[in-house]
């Protein structure tokens, strides 16, 4: 199927080729301006991918003297491994904790407050972490950062957009995200000018001017072609998220199968619906049953970071809720281009599963 963006994308490629722009340039500037405005933040800094975005935020905070060397950073066990890896890559120590339902709660922060230097929270599946978590962190001077890789465009009840909460947020624009590029891409959003300036420097070899590097930085740039593709897609994000929510509402209202557990009743609130999860003991049979009917599902995720060999040091930890989610989750199709009749066929198939 031809992408609905094919024509605009080809034009963007031709424009860049004609202008000879291969690094930086107008599309990156435009995306950074428009995405900051979209999120309601003062600054947006493009990066090579989402994992780099979070690593750069943490490294920049350390450079600014706001986080110590080897800072202890609370992180939900229920996340993609990239969140853990970013913390390690920044020279810090992940402090994994279990989630309540899907997310970190204020109580979890409260219980760990004395033993951590900072927290990274994750808007998993697109569901925004509750406002009271940020309020608690602020009241207790705990630096808090958001892994917003999955929540582009999600909006709280108060109208705050994903990316505008906490000290800074890290976005991934991996192709399958609600706002996805055609390759790797990411961004940082923040209202903090010092952090914005330091992050930009950190992402560009630690460079202050062409020949002067006063800190050890990295090379993680938002590619201008990817920025141009993102510019084409940003205009459609709100509408696409509305369509995702409409599909999710059908699932919430019409899936009736005792074997298939739906997410909590408030799942649709403050959510970009990057993933629509259901939970089953009999996951493999369900996935095969749907695949036989031409319905593709996926799993987010099967093995939590703390149980991976890469994080052997955490293998002894037990997080029952995270483990339950990783053992039972199946992601249903919720792409905005799904037709109503396709959604109905999915519901019928799910209700027939026995
Ligand atoms: C929660 C979470 N964090 C971080 C990342 C890393 O993003 P990227 O693949 O752009 O590095 C992803 C995306 O895969 C993610 O889902």
mmCIF file of C-alpha atoms and ligand atoms in Angstrom:
data_model
loop_
_atom_site.group_PDB
_atom_site.id
_atom_site.type_symbol
_atom_site.label_atom_id
_atom_site.label_comp_id
_atom_site.label_asym_id
_atom_site.label_seq_id
_atom_site.Cartn_x
_atom_site.Cartn_y
_atom_site.Cartn_z
ATOM 1 C CA UNK A 1 0.000 0.000 0.000
ATOM 2 C CA UNK A 2 1.325 3.437 -0.958
ATOM 3 C CA UNK A 3 1.948 5.621 2.108
ATOM 4 C CA UNK A 4 -0.415 8.587 2.376
ATOM 5 C CA UNK A 5 2.754 10.689 2.773
ATOM 6 C CA UNK A 6 4.560 9.334 -0.325
ATOM 7 C CA UNK A 7 4.150 12.424 -2.495
ATOM 8 C CA UNK A 8 5.174 14.919 0.227
ATOM 9 C CA UNK A 9 8.104 12.704 1.264
ATOM 10 C CA UNK A 10 9.443 12.518 -2.300
ATOM 11 C CA UNK A 11 9.198 16.308 -2.587
ATOM 12 C CA UNK A 12 11.094 16.697 0.699
ATOM 13 C CA UNK A 13 13.858 14.382 -0.518
ATOM 14 C CA UNK A 14 14.154 16.270 -3.809
ATOM 15 C CA UNK A 15 14.284 19.634 -2.022
ATOM 16 C CA UNK A 16 17.088 18.469 0.247
ATOM 17 C CA UNK A 17 19.041 16.994 -2.652
ATOM 18 C CA UNK A 18 18.665 20.151 -4.688
ATOM 19 C CA UNK A 19 19.718 22.329 -1.755
ATOM 20 C CA UNK A 20 22.567 19.935 -0.834
ATOM 21 C CA UNK A 21 21.404 19.695 2.806
ATOM 22 C CA UNK A 22 22.542 16.444 4.430
ATOM 23 C CA UNK A 23 23.078 17.449 8.068
ATOM 24 C CA UNK A 24 20.927 19.886 10.073
ATOM 25 C CA UNK A 25 19.356 22.682 8.047
ATOM 26 C CA UNK A 26 15.869 24.056 7.708
ATOM 27 C CA UNK A 27 13.821 20.841 8.167
ATOM 28 C CA UNK A 28 15.495 20.137 11.524
ATOM 29 C CA UNK A 29 15.017 23.731 12.713
ATOM 30 C CA UNK A 30 11.406 23.656 11.613
ATOM 31 C CA UNK A 31 10.677 20.363 13.311
ATOM 32 C CA UNK A 32 12.308 21.495 16.542
ATOM 33 C CA UNK A 33 10.261 24.710 16.526
ATOM 34 C CA UNK A 34 6.982 23.069 15.603
ATOM 35 C CA UNK A 35 7.363 20.128 17.972
ATOM 36 C CA UNK A 36 8.244 22.416 20.906
ATOM 37 C CA UNK A 37 5.179 24.474 20.106
ATOM 38 C CA UNK A 38 3.064 21.332 19.734
ATOM 39 C CA UNK A 39 4.197 20.016 23.143
ATOM 40 C CA UNK A 40 3.900 23.443 24.764
ATOM 41 C CA UNK A 41 7.582 23.626 25.726
ATOM 42 C CA UNK A 42 10.176 26.334 25.209
ATOM 43 C CA UNK A 43 12.761 24.019 23.646
ATOM 44 C CA UNK A 44 13.054 20.920 21.473
ATOM 45 C CA UNK A 45 16.384 19.370 20.496
ATOM 46 C CA UNK A 46 16.431 16.722 17.774
ATOM 47 C CA UNK A 47 18.508 13.591 18.401
ATOM 48 C CA UNK A 48 19.439 10.461 16.486
ATOM 49 C CA UNK A 49 16.943 8.247 18.360
ATOM 50 C CA UNK A 50 14.921 7.969 21.563
ATOM 51 C CA UNK A 51 17.493 6.106 23.612
ATOM 52 C CA UNK A 52 20.073 8.812 22.892
ATOM 53 C CA UNK A 53 17.542 11.511 23.840
ATOM 54 C CA UNK A 54 17.204 10.126 27.373
ATOM 55 C CA UNK A 55 20.935 9.443 27.725
ATOM 56 C CA UNK A 56 21.751 12.988 26.645
ATOM 57 C CA UNK A 57 19.281 14.515 29.130
ATOM 58 C CA UNK A 58 20.898 12.592 31.988
ATOM 59 C CA UNK A 59 24.455 13.322 30.871
ATOM 60 C CA UNK A 60 23.617 17.003 30.464
ATOM 61 C CA UNK A 61 22.104 17.125 33.951
ATOM 62 C CA UNK A 62 25.283 15.581 35.337
ATOM 63 C CA UNK A 63 27.395 18.087 33.417
ATOM 64 C CA UNK A 64 25.318 20.891 34.927
ATOM 65 C CA UNK A 65 26.055 19.501 38.386
ATOM 66 C CA UNK A 66 22.406 18.675 39.026
ATOM 67 C CA UNK A 67 22.913 14.916 39.219
ATOM 68 C CA UNK A 68 25.901 13.186 40.838
ATOM 69 C CA UNK A 69 28.276 10.725 39.171
ATOM 70 C CA UNK A 70 26.667 7.271 39.365
ATOM 71 C CA UNK A 71 23.321 8.782 40.351
ATOM 72 C CA UNK A 72 20.707 6.289 41.508
ATOM 73 C CA UNK A 73 17.820 6.634 39.097
ATOM 74 C CA UNK A 74 14.447 5.051 39.846
ATOM 75 C CA UNK A 75 12.953 3.375 36.762
ATOM 76 C CA UNK A 76 9.835 1.240 36.235
ATOM 77 C CA UNK A 77 10.580 -2.424 35.597
ATOM 78 C CA UNK A 78 7.727 -2.387 33.082
ATOM 79 C CA UNK A 79 9.395 -0.646 30.169
ATOM 80 C CA UNK A 80 11.439 -1.325 27.073
ATOM 81 C CA UNK A 81 15.075 -2.115 27.883
ATOM 82 C CA UNK A 82 16.196 1.154 26.221
ATOM 83 C CA UNK A 83 15.109 3.095 29.330
ATOM 84 C CA UNK A 84 17.461 1.056 31.525
ATOM 85 C CA UNK A 85 20.249 1.240 28.955
ATOM 86 C CA UNK A 86 20.028 5.049 28.741
ATOM 87 C CA UNK A 87 20.601 5.326 32.482
ATOM 88 C CA UNK A 88 23.617 3.011 32.299
ATOM 89 C CA UNK A 89 24.952 4.777 29.209
ATOM 90 C CA UNK A 90 24.850 8.048 31.185
ATOM 91 C CA UNK A 91 27.070 6.424 33.842
ATOM 92 C CA UNK A 92 24.224 6.090 36.351
ATOM 93 C CA UNK A 93 22.575 3.246 38.252
ATOM 94 C CA UNK A 94 19.046 2.082 37.460
ATOM 95 C CA UNK A 95 16.898 1.420 40.542
ATOM 96 C CA UNK A 96 14.122 -0.764 39.128
ATOM 97 C CA UNK A 97 10.720 -0.750 40.838
ATOM 98 C CA UNK A 98 7.420 -2.461 40.140
ATOM 99 C CA UNK A 99 4.491 -0.593 38.609
ATOM 100 C CA UNK A 100 0.946 -0.281 39.887
ATOM 101 C CA UNK A 101 -1.423 -1.371 37.102
ATOM 102 C CA UNK A 102 0.817 -0.026 34.285
ATOM 103 C CA UNK A 103 2.673 2.966 35.681
ATOM 104 C CA UNK A 104 4.784 4.426 38.447
ATOM 105 C CA UNK A 105 2.709 5.950 41.240
ATOM 106 C CA UNK A 106 3.352 8.637 43.821
ATOM 107 C CA UNK A 107 3.504 5.958 46.530
ATOM 108 C CA UNK A 108 6.399 4.201 44.753
ATOM 109 C CA UNK A 109 8.367 7.469 44.650
ATOM 110 C CA UNK A 110 7.534 8.091 48.278
ATOM 111 C CA UNK A 111 8.825 4.657 49.321
ATOM 112 C CA UNK A 112 12.154 5.163 47.528
ATOM 113 C CA UNK A 113 12.686 8.862 48.066
ATOM 114 C CA UNK A 114 15.525 8.472 50.562
ATOM 115 C CA UNK A 115 17.540 6.102 48.382
ATOM 116 C CA UNK A 116 17.382 7.746 44.926
ATOM 117 C CA UNK A 117 18.834 10.846 43.252
ATOM 118 C CA UNK A 118 16.322 11.068 40.399
ATOM 119 C CA UNK A 119 13.477 9.259 38.656
ATOM 120 C CA UNK A 120 12.779 8.398 35.042
ATOM 121 C CA UNK A 121 9.104 7.632 34.514
ATOM 122 C CA UNK A 122 7.716 5.977 31.385
ATOM 123 C CA UNK A 123 4.401 6.685 29.624
ATOM 124 C CA UNK A 124 4.031 3.028 28.766
ATOM 125 C CA UNK A 125 1.635 2.123 25.915
ATOM 126 C CA UNK A 126 1.074 5.901 25.534
ATOM 127 C CA UNK A 127 -0.624 6.334 28.945
ATOM 128 C CA UNK A 128 0.675 9.444 30.710
ATOM 129 C CA UNK A 129 2.087 9.120 34.200
ATOM 130 C CA UNK A 130 -0.261 10.811 36.669
ATOM 131 C CA UNK A 131 0.171 14.525 37.465
ATOM 132 C CA UNK A 132 0.469 13.740 41.176
ATOM 133 C CA UNK A 133 3.726 11.843 40.523
ATOM 134 C CA UNK A 134 5.294 15.006 39.077
ATOM 135 C CA UNK A 135 3.781 17.152 41.839
ATOM 136 C CA UNK A 136 5.243 14.848 44.489
ATOM 137 C CA UNK A 137 8.685 14.942 42.845
ATOM 138 C CA UNK A 138 8.579 18.727 42.634
ATOM 139 C CA UNK A 139 7.488 19.107 46.252
ATOM 140 C CA UNK A 140 10.411 16.906 47.294
ATOM 141 C CA UNK A 141 13.042 18.427 44.967
ATOM 142 C CA UNK A 142 13.437 15.101 43.189
ATOM 143 C CA UNK A 143 14.585 15.558 39.573
ATOM 144 C CA UNK A 144 12.109 13.700 37.357
ATOM 145 C CA UNK A 145 12.448 12.951 33.634
ATOM 146 C CA UNK A 146 9.991 11.324 31.252
ATOM 147 C CA UNK A 147 10.605 8.561 28.764
ATOM 148 C CA UNK A 148 7.849 9.742 26.425
ATOM 149 C CA UNK A 149 8.910 7.422 23.595
ATOM 150 C CA UNK A 150 5.367 6.045 23.329
ATOM 151 C CA UNK A 151 3.165 9.024 24.205
ATOM 152 C CA UNK A 152 3.460 11.589 21.395
ATOM 153 C CA UNK A 153 0.413 13.839 21.473
ATOM 154 C CA UNK A 154 -1.175 12.373 24.627
ATOM 155 C CA UNK A 155 -2.856 15.118 26.662
ATOM 156 C CA UNK A 156 -3.776 15.283 30.350
ATOM 157 C CA UNK A 157 -7.204 16.295 31.633
ATOM 158 C CA UNK A 158 -5.723 19.770 32.239
ATOM 159 C CA UNK A 159 -4.657 20.020 28.609
ATOM 160 C CA UNK A 160 -0.915 19.472 29.205
ATOM 161 C CA UNK A 161 0.758 17.621 26.354
ATOM 162 C CA UNK A 162 3.185 14.747 26.638
ATOM 163 C CA UNK A 163 6.674 16.227 26.719
ATOM 164 C CA UNK A 164 5.751 19.211 28.874
ATOM 165 C CA UNK A 165 5.936 17.520 32.287
ATOM 166 C CA UNK A 166 8.965 16.988 34.491
ATOM 167 C CA UNK A 167 12.424 18.453 33.937
ATOM 168 C CA UNK A 168 12.667 17.073 30.390
ATOM 169 C CA UNK A 169 11.180 14.391 28.149
ATOM 170 C CA UNK A 170 12.765 11.978 25.691
ATOM 171 C CA UNK A 171 10.892 11.037 22.516
ATOM 172 C CA UNK A 172 11.508 8.273 20.038
ATOM 173 C CA UNK A 173 10.244 8.614 16.481
ATOM 174 C CA UNK A 174 10.974 4.987 15.615
ATOM 175 C CA UNK A 175 8.836 4.192 12.543
ATOM 176 C CA UNK A 176 6.077 2.366 14.457
ATOM 177 C CA UNK A 177 5.507 5.200 16.939
ATOM 178 C CA UNK A 178 2.360 7.388 16.699
ATOM 179 C CA UNK A 179 4.673 10.037 15.249
ATOM 180 C CA UNK A 180 7.171 7.900 13.379
ATOM 181 C CA UNK A 181 9.986 8.731 10.968
ATOM 182 C CA UNK A 182 11.183 6.449 8.165
ATOM 183 C CA UNK A 183 14.234 5.442 10.173
ATOM 184 C CA UNK A 184 15.742 6.298 13.535
ATOM 185 C CA UNK A 185 14.940 9.691 15.052
ATOM 186 C CA UNK A 186 14.328 11.221 18.474
ATOM 187 C CA UNK A 187 14.014 14.468 20.403
ATOM 188 C CA UNK A 188 14.283 16.096 23.803
ATOM 189 C CA UNK A 189 11.716 18.617 25.034
ATOM 190 C CA UNK A 190 12.189 20.872 28.050
ATOM 191 C CA UNK A 191 11.337 24.283 29.438
ATOM 192 C CA UNK A 192 14.735 24.585 31.108
ATOM 193 C CA UNK A 193 17.069 26.761 29.044
ATOM 194 C CA UNK A 194 20.309 25.609 30.680
ATOM 195 C CA UNK A 195 19.386 21.981 30.113
ATOM 196 C CA UNK A 196 18.360 22.710 26.522
ATOM 197 C CA UNK A 197 21.685 24.419 25.761
ATOM 198 C CA UNK A 198 23.716 21.681 27.475
ATOM 199 C CA UNK A 199 21.735 18.904 25.746
ATOM 200 C CA UNK A 200 22.313 20.474 22.347
ATOM 201 C CA UNK A 201 26.012 20.744 23.074
ATOM 202 C CA UNK A 202 26.147 17.190 24.446
ATOM 203 C CA UNK A 203 24.458 15.863 21.273
ATOM 204 C CA UNK A 204 27.003 17.644 19.078
ATOM 205 C CA UNK A 205 30.397 16.367 20.316
ATOM 206 C CA UNK A 206 30.301 18.705 23.310
ATOM 207 C CA UNK A 207 31.082 21.528 20.927
ATOM 208 C CA UNK A 208 30.726 25.203 21.884
ATOM 209 C CA UNK A 209 31.918 26.491 18.527
ATOM 210 C CA UNK A 210 33.389 24.967 15.387
ATOM 211 C CA UNK A 211 36.817 24.114 16.803
ATOM 212 C CA UNK A 212 36.128 24.254 20.544
ATOM 213 C CA UNK A 213 34.902 21.298 22.603
ATOM 214 C CA UNK A 214 34.734 21.922 26.326
ATOM 215 C CA UNK A 215 32.933 18.734 27.382
ATOM 216 C CA UNK A 216 32.939 15.120 26.175
ATOM 217 C CA UNK A 217 29.819 14.871 24.042
ATOM 218 C CA UNK A 218 28.388 12.416 21.542
ATOM 219 C CA UNK A 219 27.204 12.563 17.958
ATOM 220 C CA UNK A 220 23.438 12.146 17.933
ATOM 221 C CA UNK A 221 21.766 14.325 15.331
ATOM 222 C CA UNK A 222 18.249 14.379 13.963
ATOM 223 C CA UNK A 223 18.742 13.627 10.271
ATOM 224 C CA UNK A 224 17.258 16.386 8.042
ATOM 225 C CA UNK A 225 15.482 13.866 5.830
ATOM 226 C CA UNK A 226 13.865 12.258 8.881
ATOM 227 C CA UNK A 227 13.004 15.745 10.180
ATOM 228 C CA UNK A 228 11.312 16.530 6.861
ATOM 229 C CA UNK A 229 9.324 13.269 7.075
ATOM 230 C CA UNK A 230 8.340 14.135 10.649
ATOM 231 C CA UNK A 231 7.239 17.624 9.562
ATOM 232 C CA UNK A 232 4.890 15.960 7.070
ATOM 233 C CA UNK A 233 3.480 13.665 9.746
ATOM 234 C CA UNK A 234 3.178 16.057 12.714
ATOM 235 C CA UNK A 235 0.198 17.752 11.047
ATOM 236 C CA UNK A 236 -1.695 14.457 11.210
ATOM 237 C CA UNK A 237 -0.767 13.373 14.738
ATOM 238 C CA UNK A 238 -3.814 14.722 16.607
ATOM 239 C CA UNK A 239 -6.231 13.278 14.107
ATOM 240 C CA UNK A 240 -4.427 9.932 14.060
ATOM 241 C CA UNK A 241 -4.485 9.785 17.858
ATOM 242 C CA UNK A 242 -8.237 10.490 17.793
ATOM 243 C CA UNK A 243 -8.703 7.558 15.425
ATOM 244 C CA UNK A 244 -6.598 5.323 17.668
ATOM 245 C CA UNK A 245 -8.798 6.312 20.596
ATOM 246 C CA UNK A 246 -11.943 5.568 18.621
ATOM 247 C CA UNK A 247 -10.645 2.064 17.857
ATOM 248 C CA UNK A 248 -9.644 1.588 21.504
ATOM 249 C CA UNK A 249 -13.130 2.647 22.624
ATOM 250 C CA UNK A 250 -14.679 -0.024 20.381
ATOM 251 C CA UNK A 251 -12.390 -2.627 21.957
ATOM 252 C CA UNK A 252 -13.232 -1.435 25.476
ATOM 253 C CA UNK A 253 -16.977 -1.523 24.779
ATOM 254 C CA UNK A 254 -17.322 -4.561 22.551
ATOM 255 C CA UNK A 255 -14.734 -7.156 23.562
ATOM 256 C CA UNK A 256 -16.570 -9.624 25.753
ATOM 257 C CA UNK A 257 -14.602 -12.754 26.369
ATOM 258 C CA UNK A 258 -13.881 -14.044 29.882
ATOM 259 C CA UNK A 259 -10.445 -15.204 28.713
ATOM 260 C CA UNK A 260 -9.442 -11.747 27.489
ATOM 261 C CA UNK A 261 -8.784 -9.157 30.196
ATOM 262 C CA UNK A 262 -9.112 -5.537 29.103
ATOM 263 C CA UNK A 263 -6.986 -2.696 30.501
ATOM 264 C CA UNK A 264 -8.395 -0.677 33.453
ATOM 265 C CA UNK A 265 -11.477 1.463 32.838
ATOM 266 C CA UNK A 266 -9.410 4.705 32.835
ATOM 267 C CA UNK A 267 -6.994 3.404 30.170
ATOM 268 C CA UNK A 268 -8.284 5.765 27.474
ATOM 269 C CA UNK A 269 -7.715 8.894 29.576
ATOM 270 C CA UNK A 270 -4.488 10.873 28.990
ATOM 271 C CA UNK A 271 -3.312 8.325 26.453
ATOM 272 C CA UNK A 272 -1.921 8.387 22.904
ATOM 273 C CA UNK A 273 -2.984 4.710 22.540
ATOM 274 C CA UNK A 274 0.364 3.731 21.119
ATOM 275 C CA UNK A 275 -0.504 0.189 22.178
ATOM 276 C CA UNK A 276 -3.884 -1.313 23.015
ATOM 277 C CA UNK A 277 -3.063 -4.124 25.436
ATOM 278 C CA UNK A 278 -5.163 -7.096 26.489
ATOM 279 C CA UNK A 279 -4.036 -9.742 28.938
ATOM 280 C CA UNK A 280 -4.435 -13.538 28.704
ATOM 281 C CA UNK A 281 -3.037 -16.523 30.495
ATOM 282 C CA UNK A 282 -3.237 -18.403 27.194
ATOM 283 C CA UNK A 283 -1.337 -15.820 25.139
ATOM 284 C CA UNK A 284 0.273 -18.070 22.529
ATOM 285 C CA UNK A 285 -2.991 -19.787 21.572
ATOM 286 C CA UNK A 286 -4.712 -16.387 21.261
ATOM 287 C CA UNK A 287 -1.958 -14.957 19.049
ATOM 288 C CA UNK A 288 -2.082 -18.025 16.784
ATOM 289 C CA UNK A 289 -5.896 -17.979 16.693
ATOM 290 C CA UNK A 290 -5.900 -14.356 15.511
ATOM 291 C CA UNK A 291 -2.993 -14.880 13.081
ATOM 292 C CA UNK A 292 -4.972 -17.725 11.442
ATOM 293 C CA UNK A 293 -7.698 -15.142 10.792
ATOM 294 C CA UNK A 294 -5.229 -12.702 9.269
ATOM 295 C CA UNK A 295 -5.076 -10.496 12.380
ATOM 296 C CA UNK A 296 -1.566 -9.493 13.334
ATOM 297 C CA UNK A 297 -0.793 -8.789 16.961
ATOM 298 C CA UNK A 298 2.412 -8.036 18.838
ATOM 299 C CA UNK A 299 3.704 -8.249 22.408
ATOM 300 C CA UNK A 300 4.989 -5.358 24.597
ATOM 301 C CA UNK A 301 7.056 -7.054 25.974
ATOM 302 C CA UNK A 302 7.910 -10.675 26.805
ATOM 303 C CA UNK A 303 10.928 -10.417 29.127
ATOM 304 C CA UNK A 304 11.336 -7.357 31.371
ATOM 305 C CA UNK A 305 14.748 -5.639 31.459
ATOM 306 C CA UNK A 306 15.504 -6.815 35.010
ATOM 307 C CA UNK A 307 15.218 -10.431 33.848
ATOM 308 C CA UNK A 308 17.440 -10.055 30.809
ATOM 309 C CA UNK A 309 20.947 -11.430 30.873
ATOM 310 C CA UNK A 310 22.172 -7.924 30.063
ATOM 311 C CA UNK A 311 20.997 -6.918 33.559
ATOM 312 C CA UNK A 312 22.172 -9.988 35.412
ATOM 313 C CA UNK A 313 22.635 -7.883 38.533
ATOM 314 C CA UNK A 314 18.832 -7.481 38.772
ATOM 315 C CA UNK A 315 17.840 -11.065 37.883
ATOM 316 C CA UNK A 316 17.139 -11.903 41.549
ATOM 317 C CA UNK A 317 14.562 -9.094 41.913
ATOM 318 C CA UNK A 318 10.865 -9.889 41.895
ATOM 319 C CA UNK A 319 8.266 -7.496 40.468
ATOM 320 C CA UNK A 320 4.978 -9.438 40.306
ATOM 321 C CA UNK A 321 2.911 -6.849 38.418
ATOM 322 C CA UNK A 322 5.597 -6.303 35.779
ATOM 323 C CA UNK A 323 6.032 -10.047 35.443
ATOM 324 C CA UNK A 324 2.274 -10.511 35.027
ATOM 325 C CA UNK A 325 2.185 -7.856 32.269
ATOM 326 C CA UNK A 326 5.128 -9.385 30.440
ATOM 327 C CA UNK A 327 3.677 -12.903 30.704
ATOM 328 C CA UNK A 328 0.179 -12.058 29.509
ATOM 329 C CA UNK A 329 0.170 -8.942 27.294
ATOM 330 C CA UNK A 330 -0.978 -8.988 23.668
ATOM 331 C CA UNK A 331 -1.176 -5.747 21.644
ATOM 332 C CA UNK A 332 -4.226 -5.481 19.399
ATOM 333 C CA UNK A 333 -4.129 -3.611 16.086
ATOM 334 C CA UNK A 334 -4.918 0.101 16.610
ATOM 335 C CA UNK A 335 -3.389 1.762 13.551
ATOM 336 C CA UNK A 336 -5.321 4.910 12.612
ATOM 337 C CA UNK A 337 -5.856 3.678 9.054
ATOM 338 C CA UNK A 338 -7.828 0.612 10.170
ATOM 339 C CA UNK A 339 -11.325 0.682 8.644
ATOM 340 C CA UNK A 340 -14.391 0.376 10.902
ATOM 341 C CA UNK A 341 -15.287 -2.994 9.389
ATOM 342 C CA UNK A 342 -11.761 -4.295 10.099
ATOM 343 C CA UNK A 343 -12.087 -3.284 13.752
ATOM 344 C CA UNK A 344 -15.446 -5.083 13.873
ATOM 345 C CA UNK A 345 -13.881 -8.227 12.382
ATOM 346 C CA UNK A 346 -11.164 -8.122 15.052
ATOM 347 C CA UNK A 347 -13.769 -7.783 17.829
ATOM 348 C CA UNK A 348 -15.799 -10.703 16.423
ATOM 349 C CA UNK A 349 -12.694 -12.904 16.180
ATOM 350 C CA UNK A 350 -11.630 -12.060 19.758
ATOM 351 C CA UNK A 351 -15.100 -12.782 21.115
ATOM 352 C CA UNK A 352 -15.021 -16.171 19.346
ATOM 353 C CA UNK A 353 -11.710 -17.214 20.912
ATOM 354 C CA UNK A 354 -12.238 -20.038 23.404
HETATM 355 C C1 LIG B 1 9.671 3.120 26.257
HETATM 356 C C2 LIG B 1 10.763 3.289 25.228
HETATM 357 N N1 LIG B 1 11.914 3.889 25.587
HETATM 358 C C3 LIG B 1 12.909 4.089 24.714
HETATM 359 C C4 LIG B 1 12.806 3.668 23.409
HETATM 360 C C5 LIG B 1 13.994 3.833 22.522
HETATM 361 O O1 LIG B 1 13.728 4.567 21.375
HETATM 362 P P1 LIG B 1 14.648 4.371 20.078
HETATM 363 O O2 LIG B 1 14.337 3.039 19.504
HETATM 364 O O3 LIG B 1 14.241 5.507 19.191
HETATM 365 O O4 LIG B 1 16.068 4.499 20.527
HETATM 366 C C6 LIG B 1 11.620 3.066 22.971
HETATM 367 C C7 LIG B 1 11.426 2.677 21.564
HETATM 368 O O5 LIG B 1 11.627 1.645 21.090
HETATM 369 C C8 LIG B 1 10.578 2.849 23.907
HETATM 370 O O6 LIG B 1 9.435 2.259 23.544
#
